[in-house]
Every structure is written in C-alpha cells, then in structure tokens.
Amino acid sequence: MEFLTPAILALLPSNASEISDNLRTNNLCDRCILRVLGVRKATLFASSNLGTSHRCPTCFGLLQPTTSTSAALKITSKLRDEHWSGLTSFFIAPHLPIQLALRSRAIDLLLSANNLSIDRGVSKRVPKKFDRNQSNKANSDRRASNKANHLPQLDPADNQLFSVSQKQIDVKDALAMMVAHEVSRMTGLVFDPKAAFHVELAFEHGETEKEFEWVREQRKRTRQDVPWRKPVESGGDIVLETWNQMVNAAMMLDYQDFVREEYIPFKPVNSECACTEIKLVHLSLFVAGRYNKYSREVSNARMEYNGERLVAESVEELIGEHLDSLFHADGHNFASSGREDVDVLMLGSGRPFYMELVNPKKQDISQNQVRVAQEQINKTREGKIRVTHLQLVEKDETKHLKNSASTKRKSYSTLVQLSKPVTLHQLNELSNMKDLALKQQTPIRVMRSRSDLERDKVVHEMNVYPENEGVLRETGEYVYDLIRIDLTTSAGTYVKEFCHSDGGRTVPSIKELLGVESATVVALDVLQVFLDWPKETE
Ligand SMILES: [Zn+2]
C-alpha cells in the first residue's frame, strides 16, 4: 500500500490492508490486488514500483507492464505495416481466456469466506432504530459520493486520472487500460470507448484451457436435480464459449466448489498468457454518387452462377477497385437505387449508388481526393461507365437510397420491333394513355431469384413514335414496324415484359395494345431515376 497516493487511500475500503494481505498470500500480483480493490489508474498500473509476477493465478501475467508494452509495440508496428493514416482515437477490445472469469468469481468467494467482503461504508439495509428519513438521506449522500468515485478524477499528488470502483475491475478492463496507456504514449492517439477504430487483442493460456470441464459437468448435474427440467444426456446444450457465459456459469458455483477443485488457495500458474492475434478494425466509410452505364456488356453488380462469372465486368467492380485502393479498404459492398439488366444502358443523370468501404485504413481522404478518384474512374473506364457527384457521406444518409427502393419512378427509352407495321394513329393512341395500370406476374427470366407473384404496376406516361421511315400503304397511310417508346413507370416495373407480354404474364402489353403477333425489345435504356440523392457536387 506504500505506493498509493493519499487520494486513493482515502477512497479504499476500511479493510483494504487485510484484503491486500490475504490476496498476497494467495499469490495474486500487485495489479490484481489493486483491481480487486476497485482501483483504476493507468500510470499506477504502468509503474515499475509495483511488483512483477508473470505467474499470477488471476491474470496469468497479463497485467505485467511487459505484456502491455509488447502488445502496444505490436499494435504500432501493425499500424505502420498496414499503412493506417488519419486516425485520432482508438478502442481496445481484449479477448481473454474465459477461465479468468471463473477465477474472478473465486476471488470474491475467497474474500467473503474470510469475512473480507469489500466494505465501502454503505449499509445495505436501513436500520430500524434510526430515523428513517435521516438515515435515508445519509445513505443517499453516501451513495452519491460513491457514485462520484467511479468517475475519473485528478489525483492531486501527480495530476493523473484515477477512480475507485465498488466492484472488482475485470482483468479485461485493467489490461485494456494498460495497453491503451502505452498505445497513447507511443502514437498520440486518444483512447475513446466510442471510437470507430478498434484494436482486437486475443490471448490464450494453453495450460488452463481445459480446466473448466468440471463446471460443465457440475451444471449438468444441477440441471438433473431440478424436477421440471428434462435431464441433459449430453453436455451439448451447456455452452461455455464466451466471457459472459462463463461469468453466468461461475455465479452458480460456491466456495466449496473452488476448494474441491483446488483453485483456493490460489497457486501460481506455470506459464504466462500468449498474445495470439492482433486485429485492427475500423467501421466502414461510405462514398455515394451517380453512375451512367454505356455498355451492354457490363452488369450492375458482379454476376456469378455456381462460381462461374456470367458477365466479365460490373459497375460495382469498375468503381469499387478504385475506391478500395484509395481507402486501403479490405473490400466493399455496393448498393444502387434499383438495377438495370446487363443489356440495358443507364443514361441521363445516372443512377444513385453508394459504396460501403469495409475496414478502410485511410481515414484522411479528402473530398478533393474523392473528386480526383472520380476523374480517374471516368478516364480509365471511358465507354463503359461514368461516375458523377462522387462524395463521402455519413452512414445515416444511405437510408435515402434504401427508403427510395419502393417509391421512386423511372423513365426508360425502348426500341421495339413489331411483327406487323402499325399506323401513326395507333402510336398516338398509346401516347395519350396516362397512368395505365398493369398486372405483372413475376417474369419467367427472374423466377429463379424472385417469388412468383402478381404485382400491380403503373405506366405513368408514354411517348411513342416511329423509328424508321415507314411504308406507304394503298390507303395513303404510312405504317411502321420499328418504334421507340419513352415511358415513365412506377418502381419495379418490368419494361421488357410490358412490351412483349411475357407469354401473357403481363397484362396489358404493347403487343396486346397494338394487336400484333410479337413486339420484340431491340434495345432498352434507362433515362432517369427520380431520386435526388446524393447532393450534387458540381
Ligand atoms: Zn495478476
């Protein structure tokens, strides 16, 4: 206790030195004793004034400064090797051997068996002989002051932050605090529990890996003793894989269990924990824009069937490859406001899309760099696609695109070959139709991926005109068999099927309305997707 400052000593439980003596005879390291007492202070834990013990039975040496320093060094070299840049804050998420949670429970039971439960001077019950109001007030004052102790405060002795909690500090939290302290010192990054950048640290301890089988067996037996529970034949449904599962299982164990299994009294372990994995992970960044597609050999997203590529190139990849490398992302997820078929062009002002960049390592990409990327995409992909209004957006903004899926209108231009020529009068009749209601049964060509349903769709407007010179009939009228239809439809209307009728599955259709044997779509282009998102950038 000689290394504790007066500010910390003032907040320790009255029986702190007895607790400390008991834990020391149980071979706990100095830092484990401090965390059991609820003390949290990064500079104190990092200090070499505390003793070293790589064999501590309740942290397996994890709380030794050598462990946190070596983890922090590995993290900083990984930051360098993976070319991370533009980070300001970080969060540490340790994945520790779950048997440590079992040992934390054993500490609590050991202390209470020795009448050393942590006493913070708060009586749990209101003693009857006191005036209820007064003692309630006294208790709430104490509670308030105890609550305040949880919050980090400045230690006047050295101007460093500290807090004293009523409960044991988890090994996980103590380790995260120590590693965070070192990483901050080495990199200047700020530790922030809300940071979008996470460092995942995994540790293993082979020596004790199998030690909790008895917990599983014991839980099985306890379940069999409960009459309304079916006996468990195999241990299959007692899952002990996560920290919280182990914490819950450990709560069912008592002091005698730990004595019988020779945890108590605690003995030093033979080996220390090994750091087996470090992962650096950042939440996704989002880039949005609009795209045009000028090729009938490029699909919207990558198309595969049974692992074979169906179309060599996709809008998703033509844009994604550039953005992945700009942001040093692990990959991307592409979403667009609807999609066109491979053989359909996307003209006009383009189709809104966004790209989610997964685990982007460059956090300092400016809007100007995104604009340069847009120019590069347009230069290298010329004749295939074109991107406009490319910009960084917040994740929250991408909902505009998701929400638009069922409400947006689209306009198309389609070139149709008729089996028999028709008159200009017939075409004008089509042009005069407004809000034509359709019944569309799921097209045969997409039945593999959509459920077979009849859907109500609307053709809001049509502008139909001849696309060739026509033939003069004996009646003195010109007739035409190649026509262009510009149309605006409700979301999700299948335009090709509206032309050729899909064997009568779309009613009515151009084929039916013109009374011809067949109406074949020669070319289809999307002219406009009516969604004002993302905002215009130029
Ligand atoms: Zn320890």
Short mmCIF file of C-alpha atoms in Angstrom, two decimals, residues 69-522:
data_model
loop_
_atom_site.label_atom_id
_atom_site.label_comp_id
_atom_site.label_asym_id
_atom_site.label_seq_id
_atom_site.Cartn_x
_atom_site.Cartn_y
_atom_site.Cartn_z
CA THR A 69 4.24 -2.76 -23.67
CA SER A 70 4.84 -5.65 -26.03
CA ALA A 71 1.19 -5.60 -27.18
CA ALA A 72 1.41 -1.84 -27.76
CA LEU A 73 4.61 -2.26 -29.78
CA LYS A 74 2.94 -4.91 -31.95
CA ILE A 75 -0.05 -2.61 -32.46
CA THR A 76 2.10 0.34 -33.53
CA SER A 77 4.12 -1.75 -35.97
CA LYS A 78 0.89 -3.17 -37.42
CA LEU A 79 -0.44 0.37 -37.82
CA ARG A 80 2.69 1.13 -39.82
CA ASP A 81 2.75 -2.10 -41.85
CA GLU A 82 -0.90 -1.79 -42.85
CA HIS A 83 -0.44 1.91 -43.75
CA TRP A 84 -3.10 3.28 -41.43
CA SER A 85 -3.46 7.06 -41.54
CA GLY A 86 -5.75 9.81 -40.30
CA LEU A 87 -6.73 8.06 -37.06
CA THR A 88 -7.41 10.20 -33.99
CA SER A 89 -8.86 7.80 -31.42
CA PHE A 90 -9.00 4.10 -30.66
CA PHE A 91 -10.68 1.50 -28.52
CA ILE A 92 -9.10 -1.70 -27.14
CA ALA A 93 -11.13 -4.92 -27.14
CA PRO A 94 -9.24 -7.76 -25.43
CA HIS A 95 -10.39 -11.36 -25.96
CA LEU A 96 -9.08 -13.20 -22.92
CA PRO A 97 -9.18 -16.85 -21.85
CA ILE A 98 -12.66 -17.22 -20.34
CA GLN A 99 -11.31 -19.25 -17.41
CA LEU A 100 -10.15 -15.89 -16.00
CA ALA A 101 -13.83 -15.06 -15.34
CA LEU A 102 -14.02 -18.25 -13.28
CA ARG A 103 -11.05 -17.13 -11.21
CA SER A 104 -12.58 -13.69 -10.62
CA ARG A 105 -15.57 -15.41 -9.07
CA ALA A 106 -13.21 -17.48 -6.91
CA ILE A 107 -11.61 -14.26 -5.58
CA ASP A 108 -15.00 -12.92 -4.44
CA LEU A 109 -15.85 -16.22 -2.72
CA LEU A 110 -12.42 -16.41 -1.08
CA LEU A 111 -12.81 -12.91 0.37
CA SER A 112 -16.32 -13.43 1.67
CA ALA A 113 -15.34 -16.79 3.22
CA ASN A 114 -12.68 -14.86 5.13
CA ASN A 115 -15.14 -12.12 6.14
CA LEU A 116 -13.24 -9.74 3.92
CA SER A 117 -16.03 -8.61 1.63
CA ILE A 118 -15.22 -5.19 0.33
CA ASP A 119 -16.64 -2.68 2.78
CA ARG A 120 -17.25 0.74 1.30
CA GLY A 121 -19.06 2.02 4.37
CA VAL A 122 -22.52 1.78 2.80
CA SER A 123 -25.06 -0.20 4.81
CA LYS A 124 -27.41 -2.04 2.51
CA ARG A 125 -30.44 -2.03 4.83
CA VAL A 126 -31.87 0.92 6.66
CA PRO A 127 -31.52 0.06 10.37
CA LYS A 128 -34.93 0.25 12.04
CA LYS A 129 -33.82 2.02 15.18
CA PHE A 130 -32.72 5.10 13.24
CA ASP A 131 -35.00 7.75 11.96
CA ARG A 132 -35.92 6.51 8.53
CA ASN A 133 -35.80 9.88 6.79
CA GLN A 134 -32.50 10.88 8.24
CA SER A 135 -30.78 7.62 7.53
CA ASN A 136 -32.22 7.53 4.03
CA LYS A 137 -30.67 10.88 3.45
CA ALA A 138 -27.35 9.76 4.92
CA ASN A 139 -27.39 6.70 2.71
CA SER A 140 -28.23 8.63 -0.41
CA ASP A 141 -25.42 11.07 0.37
CA ARG A 142 -23.01 8.16 0.68
CA ARG A 143 -24.37 6.60 -2.47
CA ALA A 144 -23.89 9.87 -4.30
CA SER A 145 -20.33 10.18 -3.10
CA ASN A 146 -19.65 6.55 -4.01
CA LYS A 147 -21.07 7.08 -7.44
CA ALA A 148 -18.81 10.07 -7.85
CA ASN A 149 -15.80 7.88 -7.00
CA HIS A 150 -16.46 5.80 -10.13
CA LEU A 151 -15.85 8.83 -12.28
CA PRO A 152 -12.24 9.52 -13.14
CA GLN A 153 -10.82 12.38 -11.10
CA LEU A 154 -7.45 14.09 -10.91
CA ASP A 155 -5.05 12.86 -8.26
CA PRO A 156 -3.55 16.00 -6.64
CA ALA A 157 -0.32 14.08 -5.99
CA ASP A 158 0.59 13.68 -9.66
CA ASN A 159 -2.23 15.23 -11.72
CA GLN A 160 -3.12 11.83 -13.20
CA LEU A 161 -6.66 10.49 -13.60
CA PHE A 162 -7.89 7.73 -11.31
CA SER A 163 -11.08 6.22 -9.93
CA VAL A 164 -12.04 3.74 -7.24
CA SER A 165 -14.97 1.48 -8.01
CA GLN A 166 -17.12 -0.55 -5.60
CA LYS A 167 -16.54 -3.69 -7.57
CA GLN A 168 -13.58 -5.67 -8.84
CA ILE A 169 -12.20 -4.24 -12.06
CA ASP A 170 -12.23 -7.01 -14.70
CA VAL A 171 -8.85 -8.30 -15.91
CA LYS A 172 -10.12 -7.30 -19.36
CA ASP A 173 -10.69 -3.70 -18.36
CA ALA A 174 -7.42 -3.46 -16.45
CA LEU A 175 -5.49 -4.87 -19.43
CA ALA A 176 -7.31 -2.56 -21.88
CA MET A 177 -6.41 0.39 -19.66
CA MET A 178 -2.73 -0.61 -19.54
CA VAL A 179 -2.42 -1.26 -23.28
CA ALA A 180 -4.34 1.93 -24.09
CA HIS A 181 -1.96 3.92 -21.90
CA GLU A 182 1.04 2.57 -23.83
CA VAL A 183 -0.56 2.98 -27.27
CA SER A 184 -1.47 6.60 -26.45
CA ARG A 185 2.06 7.26 -25.27
CA MET A 186 3.60 5.73 -28.42
CA THR A 187 1.21 7.10 -31.07
CA GLY A 188 -0.50 10.18 -29.62
CA LEU A 189 -3.92 8.63 -30.36
CA VAL A 190 -6.65 9.18 -27.78
CA PHE A 191 -8.39 6.26 -26.08
CA ASP A 192 -12.16 6.61 -26.55
CA PRO A 193 -14.77 3.92 -25.77
CA LYS A 194 -16.87 5.34 -28.63
CA ALA A 195 -14.03 5.29 -31.19
CA ALA A 196 -14.78 3.86 -34.65
CA PHE A 197 -11.31 2.26 -34.67
CA HIS A 198 -10.93 -0.94 -32.64
CA VAL A 199 -7.86 -2.90 -31.69
CA GLU A 200 -8.78 -6.51 -31.08
CA LEU A 201 -6.28 -8.39 -28.94
CA ALA A 202 -6.56 -12.13 -28.43
CA PHE A 203 -4.70 -14.01 -25.70
CA GLU A 204 -4.54 -17.72 -24.96
CA HIS A 205 -3.38 -19.72 -21.98
CA GLY A 206 -2.84 -23.35 -23.00
CA GLU A 207 -2.07 -24.56 -19.50
CA THR A 208 -5.56 -23.82 -18.15
CA GLU A 209 -7.51 -24.15 -21.40
CA LYS A 210 -9.31 -27.34 -20.40
CA GLU A 211 -9.76 -26.52 -16.73
CA PHE A 212 -13.43 -25.64 -16.84
CA GLU A 213 -14.78 -29.01 -17.99
CA TRP A 214 -15.81 -29.62 -14.36
CA VAL A 215 -18.01 -26.52 -14.50
CA ARG A 216 -19.91 -28.02 -17.42
CA GLU A 217 -20.27 -31.36 -15.62
CA GLN A 218 -21.47 -29.67 -12.47
CA ARG A 219 -24.05 -27.59 -14.36
CA LYS A 220 -25.32 -30.77 -15.98
CA ARG A 221 -25.79 -32.37 -12.56
CA THR A 222 -27.53 -29.30 -11.13
CA ARG A 223 -29.95 -29.35 -14.01
CA GLN A 224 -30.77 -33.00 -13.39
CA ASP A 225 -31.69 -32.14 -9.81
CA VAL A 226 -34.32 -29.69 -10.98
CA PRO A 227 -37.50 -31.76 -11.39
CA TRP A 228 -39.19 -29.59 -14.06
CA ARG A 229 -36.10 -29.60 -16.28
CA LYS A 230 -35.52 -32.53 -18.57
CA PRO A 231 -32.28 -34.30 -17.66
CA VAL A 232 -29.49 -33.42 -20.04
CA GLU A 233 -27.98 -36.50 -21.64
CA SER A 234 -25.04 -34.82 -23.26
CA GLY A 235 -23.36 -31.59 -22.27
CA GLY A 236 -24.17 -30.24 -25.70
CA ASP A 237 -26.60 -27.59 -24.57
CA ILE A 238 -24.43 -26.14 -21.82
CA VAL A 239 -22.39 -23.72 -23.83
CA LEU A 240 -19.30 -22.19 -22.26
CA GLU A 241 -17.71 -20.21 -25.04
CA THR A 242 -17.99 -16.54 -24.25
CA TRP A 243 -16.86 -14.44 -21.33
CA ASN A 244 -20.45 -13.71 -20.28
CA GLN A 245 -21.46 -17.38 -20.46
CA MET A 246 -18.58 -18.16 -18.13
CA VAL A 247 -19.49 -15.30 -15.78
CA ASN A 248 -23.06 -16.65 -15.56
CA ALA A 249 -21.93 -20.23 -15.05
CA ALA A 250 -19.46 -19.12 -12.36
CA MET A 251 -22.22 -17.33 -10.43
CA MET A 252 -23.77 -20.77 -9.73
CA LEU A 253 -20.58 -22.04 -8.08
CA ASP A 254 -19.78 -21.72 -4.39
CA TYR A 255 -16.68 -21.56 -2.23
CA GLN A 256 -16.59 -25.32 -1.63
CA ASP A 257 -16.57 -25.98 -5.39
CA PHE A 258 -13.41 -23.94 -5.78
CA VAL A 259 -11.74 -25.52 -2.75
CA ARG A 260 -12.57 -29.02 -4.02
CA GLU A 261 -11.21 -28.19 -7.49
CA GLU A 262 -8.04 -26.80 -5.85
CA TYR A 263 -8.39 -23.21 -7.02
CA ILE A 264 -8.43 -21.98 -3.44
CA PRO A 265 -5.90 -21.33 -2.02
CA PHE A 266 -4.59 -19.85 -5.27
CA LYS A 267 -1.31 -21.24 -6.56
CA PRO A 268 0.93 -19.60 -9.17
CA VAL A 269 0.46 -20.88 -12.72
CA ASN A 270 3.45 -22.28 -14.64
CA SER A 271 3.25 -20.14 -17.76
CA GLU A 272 2.01 -16.73 -18.81
CA CYS A 273 -0.60 -15.81 -21.41
CA ALA A 274 0.43 -15.58 -25.06
CA CYS A 275 -0.86 -12.91 -27.41
CA THR A 276 -2.11 -14.92 -30.39
CA GLU A 277 -3.77 -12.32 -32.59
CA ILE A 278 -3.99 -8.59 -33.11
CA LYS A 279 -6.61 -7.21 -35.47
CA LEU A 280 -7.07 -3.56 -36.38
CA VAL A 281 -10.62 -2.80 -37.43
CA HIS A 282 -12.33 0.43 -38.44
CA LEU A 283 -16.04 0.98 -39.01
CA SER A 284 -16.99 1.34 -42.68
CA LEU A 285 -16.82 4.59 -44.61
CA PHE A 286 -19.43 5.42 -47.25
CA VAL A 287 -18.99 7.02 -50.65
CA ALA A 288 -22.01 7.90 -52.78
CA GLY A 289 -22.58 9.13 -56.32
CA ARG A 290 -24.50 8.50 -59.55
CA TYR A 291 -23.37 6.27 -62.38
CA ASN A 292 -24.07 6.03 -66.09
CA LYS A 293 -23.55 2.79 -67.97
CA TYR A 294 -22.75 2.97 -71.68
CA SER A 295 -22.01 -0.70 -72.37
CA ARG A 296 -24.40 -3.61 -72.89
CA GLU A 297 -21.67 -5.96 -71.63
CA VAL A 298 -21.33 -4.60 -68.10
CA SER A 299 -23.64 -5.75 -65.31
CA ASN A 300 -24.73 -3.65 -62.33
CA ALA A 301 -23.20 -5.92 -59.65
CA ARG A 302 -20.77 -8.82 -60.11
CA MET A 303 -22.76 -11.72 -61.60
CA GLU A 304 -21.87 -15.31 -60.82
CA TYR A 305 -23.63 -18.63 -61.07
CA ASN A 306 -22.14 -21.73 -59.42
CA GLY A 307 -18.86 -19.87 -59.05
CA GLU A 308 -18.66 -19.06 -62.79
CA ARG A 309 -18.69 -15.44 -63.90
CA LEU A 310 -21.67 -14.71 -66.13
CA VAL A 311 -20.55 -11.24 -67.16
CA ALA A 312 -16.90 -10.19 -67.28
CA GLU A 313 -17.31 -6.70 -65.84
CA SER A 314 -19.63 -4.91 -63.44
CA VAL A 315 -20.28 -1.31 -62.43
CA GLU A 316 -19.64 -2.40 -58.84
CA GLU A 317 -16.12 -3.60 -59.63
CA LEU A 318 -15.22 -0.86 -62.11
CA ILE A 319 -15.90 1.72 -59.36
CA GLY A 320 -15.01 -0.46 -56.36
CA GLU A 321 -11.45 -1.29 -57.42
CA HIS A 322 -10.55 2.41 -57.47
CA LEU A 323 -12.18 3.19 -54.14
CA ASP A 324 -10.77 0.09 -52.39
CA SER A 325 -7.27 1.16 -53.27
CA LEU A 326 -7.87 4.85 -52.48
CA PHE A 327 -9.13 3.99 -48.98
CA HIS A 328 -6.94 0.87 -48.49
CA ALA A 329 -10.16 -0.99 -47.70
CA ASP A 330 -10.43 -4.76 -47.23
CA GLY A 331 -13.37 -4.75 -49.65
CA HIS A 332 -16.66 -3.06 -50.44
CA ASN A 333 -20.42 -3.51 -50.50
CA PHE A 334 -22.28 -1.90 -53.36
CA ALA A 335 -25.88 -0.71 -53.32
CA SER A 336 -27.77 1.15 -56.02
CA SER A 337 -31.25 2.54 -56.36
CA GLY A 338 -32.61 -0.41 -58.33
CA ARG A 339 -30.57 -2.00 -61.11
CA GLU A 340 -30.66 -2.40 -64.87
CA ASP A 341 -30.10 -5.60 -66.86
CA VAL A 342 -26.71 -6.22 -68.46
CA ASP A 343 -28.01 -5.25 -71.92
CA VAL A 344 -29.68 -2.07 -70.67
CA LEU A 345 -27.88 1.26 -70.70
CA MET A 346 -28.11 3.75 -67.84
CA LEU A 347 -28.33 7.19 -69.47
CA GLY A 348 -29.47 10.67 -68.40
CA SER A 349 -28.37 11.89 -64.98
CA GLY A 350 -27.38 8.38 -63.90
CA ARG A 351 -28.41 6.03 -61.12
CA PRO A 352 -27.73 6.84 -57.43
CA PHE A 353 -25.48 4.37 -55.62
CA TYR A 354 -23.28 4.08 -52.59
CA MET A 355 -20.22 2.02 -51.80
CA GLU A 356 -19.58 0.81 -48.26
CA LEU A 357 -15.81 0.57 -47.78
CA VAL A 358 -15.03 -2.21 -45.34
CA ASN A 359 -12.22 -1.63 -42.83
CA PRO A 360 -10.78 1.45 -44.56
CA LYS A 361 -7.24 2.18 -43.41
CA LYS A 362 -7.02 5.67 -44.86
CA GLN A 363 -9.15 7.87 -42.66
CA ASP A 364 -7.83 11.16 -44.01
CA ILE A 365 -9.14 11.01 -47.58
CA SER A 366 -10.44 14.47 -48.53
CA GLN A 367 -13.39 15.32 -50.76
CA ASN A 368 -10.81 16.60 -53.22
CA GLN A 369 -9.12 13.18 -53.40
CA VAL A 370 -12.53 11.60 -53.96
CA ARG A 371 -13.07 14.02 -56.85
CA VAL A 372 -9.70 13.05 -58.33
CA ALA A 373 -10.69 9.37 -58.00
CA GLN A 374 -13.88 10.16 -59.92
CA GLU A 375 -11.80 11.67 -62.73
CA GLN A 376 -9.55 8.60 -62.79
CA ILE A 377 -12.53 6.23 -62.90
CA ASN A 378 -14.06 8.21 -65.77
CA LYS A 379 -10.77 8.26 -67.67
CA THR A 380 -9.90 4.57 -67.29
CA ARG A 381 -13.47 3.29 -67.71
CA GLU A 382 -14.38 5.54 -70.62
CA GLY A 383 -17.01 4.00 -72.90
CA LYS A 384 -18.14 1.64 -70.14
CA ILE A 385 -19.27 3.76 -67.23
CA ARG A 386 -19.18 7.31 -65.96
CA VAL A 387 -19.45 8.48 -62.36
CA THR A 388 -20.71 11.87 -61.17
CA HIS A 389 -21.25 13.62 -57.81
CA LEU A 390 -18.90 11.16 -56.08
CA GLN A 391 -18.63 12.15 -52.40
CA LEU A 392 -18.11 10.95 -48.85
CA VAL A 393 -21.42 10.55 -46.99
CA GLU A 394 -22.39 9.60 -43.45
CA LYS A 395 -23.76 6.09 -42.95
CA ASP A 396 -27.06 7.59 -41.85
CA GLU A 397 -27.53 9.27 -45.24
CA THR A 398 -27.53 5.95 -47.09
CA LYS A 399 -31.06 5.36 -45.80
CA HIS A 400 -32.31 7.76 -48.51
CA LEU A 401 -31.31 5.18 -51.07
CA LYS A 402 -32.74 2.21 -49.15
CA ASN A 403 -36.03 4.00 -48.49
CA SER A 404 -36.39 5.02 -52.12
CA ALA A 405 -36.48 1.45 -53.44
CA SER A 406 -40.25 1.10 -53.44
CA THR A 407 -41.28 4.69 -54.19
CA LYS A 408 -39.14 6.03 -56.99
CA ARG A 409 -40.28 6.39 -60.58
CA LYS A 410 -38.03 5.64 -63.50
CA SER A 411 -38.11 6.63 -67.13
CA TYR A 412 -36.92 4.43 -69.97
CA SER A 413 -36.44 4.53 -73.68
CA THR A 414 -37.00 1.31 -75.57
CA LEU A 415 -36.66 0.35 -79.22
CA VAL A 416 -39.26 -2.24 -80.25
CA GLN A 417 -39.51 -4.37 -83.40
CA LEU A 418 -43.13 -5.23 -84.27
CA SER A 419 -44.12 -8.34 -86.22
CA LYS A 420 -46.51 -6.24 -88.30
CA PRO A 421 -46.45 -2.49 -89.10
CA VAL A 422 -48.93 -0.18 -87.35
CA THR A 423 -50.28 3.29 -88.12
CA LEU A 424 -49.25 6.62 -86.60
CA HIS A 425 -52.80 6.87 -85.24
CA GLN A 426 -52.26 3.67 -83.24
CA LEU A 427 -48.99 5.04 -81.85
CA ASN A 428 -50.66 8.32 -80.88
CA GLU A 429 -53.34 6.41 -79.00
CA LEU A 430 -50.61 4.83 -76.89
CA SER A 431 -49.03 8.24 -76.30
CA ASN A 432 -52.34 9.57 -74.99
CA MET A 433 -52.62 6.92 -72.28
CA LYS A 434 -51.99 8.18 -68.74
CA ASP A 435 -51.39 6.06 -65.61
CA LEU A 436 -52.02 2.76 -67.33
CA ALA A 437 -52.49 0.05 -64.67
CA LEU A 438 -50.61 -3.24 -65.24
CA LYS A 439 -50.84 -6.67 -63.70
CA GLN A 440 -47.39 -8.24 -63.83
CA GLN A 441 -46.78 -11.85 -62.94
CA THR A 442 -43.11 -12.39 -62.00
CA PRO A 443 -41.20 -12.67 -65.32
CA ILE A 444 -40.03 -16.15 -66.25
CA ARG A 445 -36.42 -14.91 -66.65
CA VAL A 446 -36.16 -13.83 -62.99
CA MET A 447 -38.25 -16.61 -61.41
CA ARG A 448 -35.11 -18.26 -60.06
CA SER A 449 -34.50 -15.34 -57.71
CA ARG A 450 -37.99 -13.88 -57.08
CA SER A 451 -41.14 -15.45 -55.72
CA ASP A 452 -43.91 -15.95 -58.28
CA LEU A 453 -46.46 -13.21 -57.54
CA GLU A 454 -48.79 -10.92 -59.42
CA ARG A 455 -47.86 -7.26 -58.83
CA ASP A 456 -49.72 -4.05 -59.60
CA LYS A 457 -47.58 -1.59 -61.60
CA VAL A 458 -48.30 1.67 -63.38
CA VAL A 459 -47.06 3.15 -66.65
CA HIS A 460 -47.48 6.82 -65.81
CA GLU A 461 -46.66 8.24 -69.24
CA MET A 462 -45.67 7.02 -72.70
CA ASN A 463 -44.34 8.84 -75.70
CA VAL A 464 -44.41 6.53 -78.72
CA TYR A 465 -43.03 7.41 -82.15
CA PRO A 466 -41.75 5.70 -85.32
CA GLU A 467 -38.05 4.95 -85.51
CA ASN A 468 -37.85 4.18 -89.27
CA GLU A 469 -39.26 5.82 -92.39
CA GLY A 470 -42.25 3.52 -92.68
CA VAL A 471 -44.03 2.04 -95.64
CA LEU A 472 -46.78 3.77 -97.65
CA ARG A 473 -49.96 1.74 -97.80
CA GLU A 474 -52.54 1.76 -100.61
CA THR A 475 -54.84 3.67 -98.24
CA GLY A 476 -52.34 6.55 -98.37
CA GLU A 477 -51.24 5.95 -94.74
CA TYR A 478 -47.67 5.30 -93.61
CA VAL A 479 -47.16 2.26 -91.37
CA TYR A 480 -44.19 1.48 -89.14
CA ASP A 481 -42.74 -1.71 -87.62
CA LEU A 482 -39.80 -0.21 -85.66
CA ILE A 483 -40.93 2.09 -82.88
CA ARG A 484 -39.43 3.90 -79.91
CA ILE A 485 -41.29 4.13 -76.62
CA ASP A 486 -40.15 6.62 -73.96
CA LEU A 487 -42.01 5.82 -70.76
CA THR A 488 -42.15 6.62 -67.06
CA THR A 489 -43.15 3.77 -64.76
CA SER A 490 -43.65 3.03 -61.08
CA ALA A 491 -40.79 1.35 -59.18
CA GLY A 492 -40.07 -2.25 -60.12
CA THR A 493 -42.00 -2.34 -63.41
CA TYR A 494 -40.54 -4.88 -65.84
CA VAL A 495 -40.38 -2.86 -69.06
CA LYS A 496 -39.28 -5.63 -71.43
CA GLU A 497 -42.24 -7.73 -70.30
CA PHE A 498 -44.58 -4.75 -70.71
CA CYS A 499 -43.53 -4.72 -74.38
CA HIS A 500 -43.58 -8.41 -75.32
CA SER A 501 -46.14 -9.57 -72.65
CA ASP A 502 -44.02 -12.50 -71.35
CA GLY A 503 -46.44 -15.05 -72.77
CA GLY A 504 -49.45 -13.21 -71.36
CA ARG A 505 -47.98 -12.82 -67.86
CA THR A 506 -48.05 -9.00 -68.16
CA VAL A 507 -51.48 -7.51 -68.93
CA PRO A 508 -51.91 -5.29 -70.86
CA SER A 509 -48.77 -5.12 -73.01
CA ILE A 510 -47.62 -3.19 -76.09
CA LYS A 511 -48.07 -6.39 -78.09
CA GLU A 512 -51.69 -6.65 -76.95
CA LEU A 513 -52.47 -2.93 -77.22
CA LEU A 514 -51.21 -2.80 -80.82
CA GLY A 515 -52.74 -6.16 -81.73
CA VAL A 516 -49.54 -7.65 -83.17
CA GLU A 517 -48.13 -11.19 -83.03
CA SER A 518 -44.94 -10.05 -81.35
CA ALA A 519 -43.24 -6.92 -80.02
CA THR A 520 -39.53 -7.61 -79.55
CA VAL A 521 -37.33 -5.32 -77.45
CA VAL A 522 -34.28 -4.46 -79.55
#
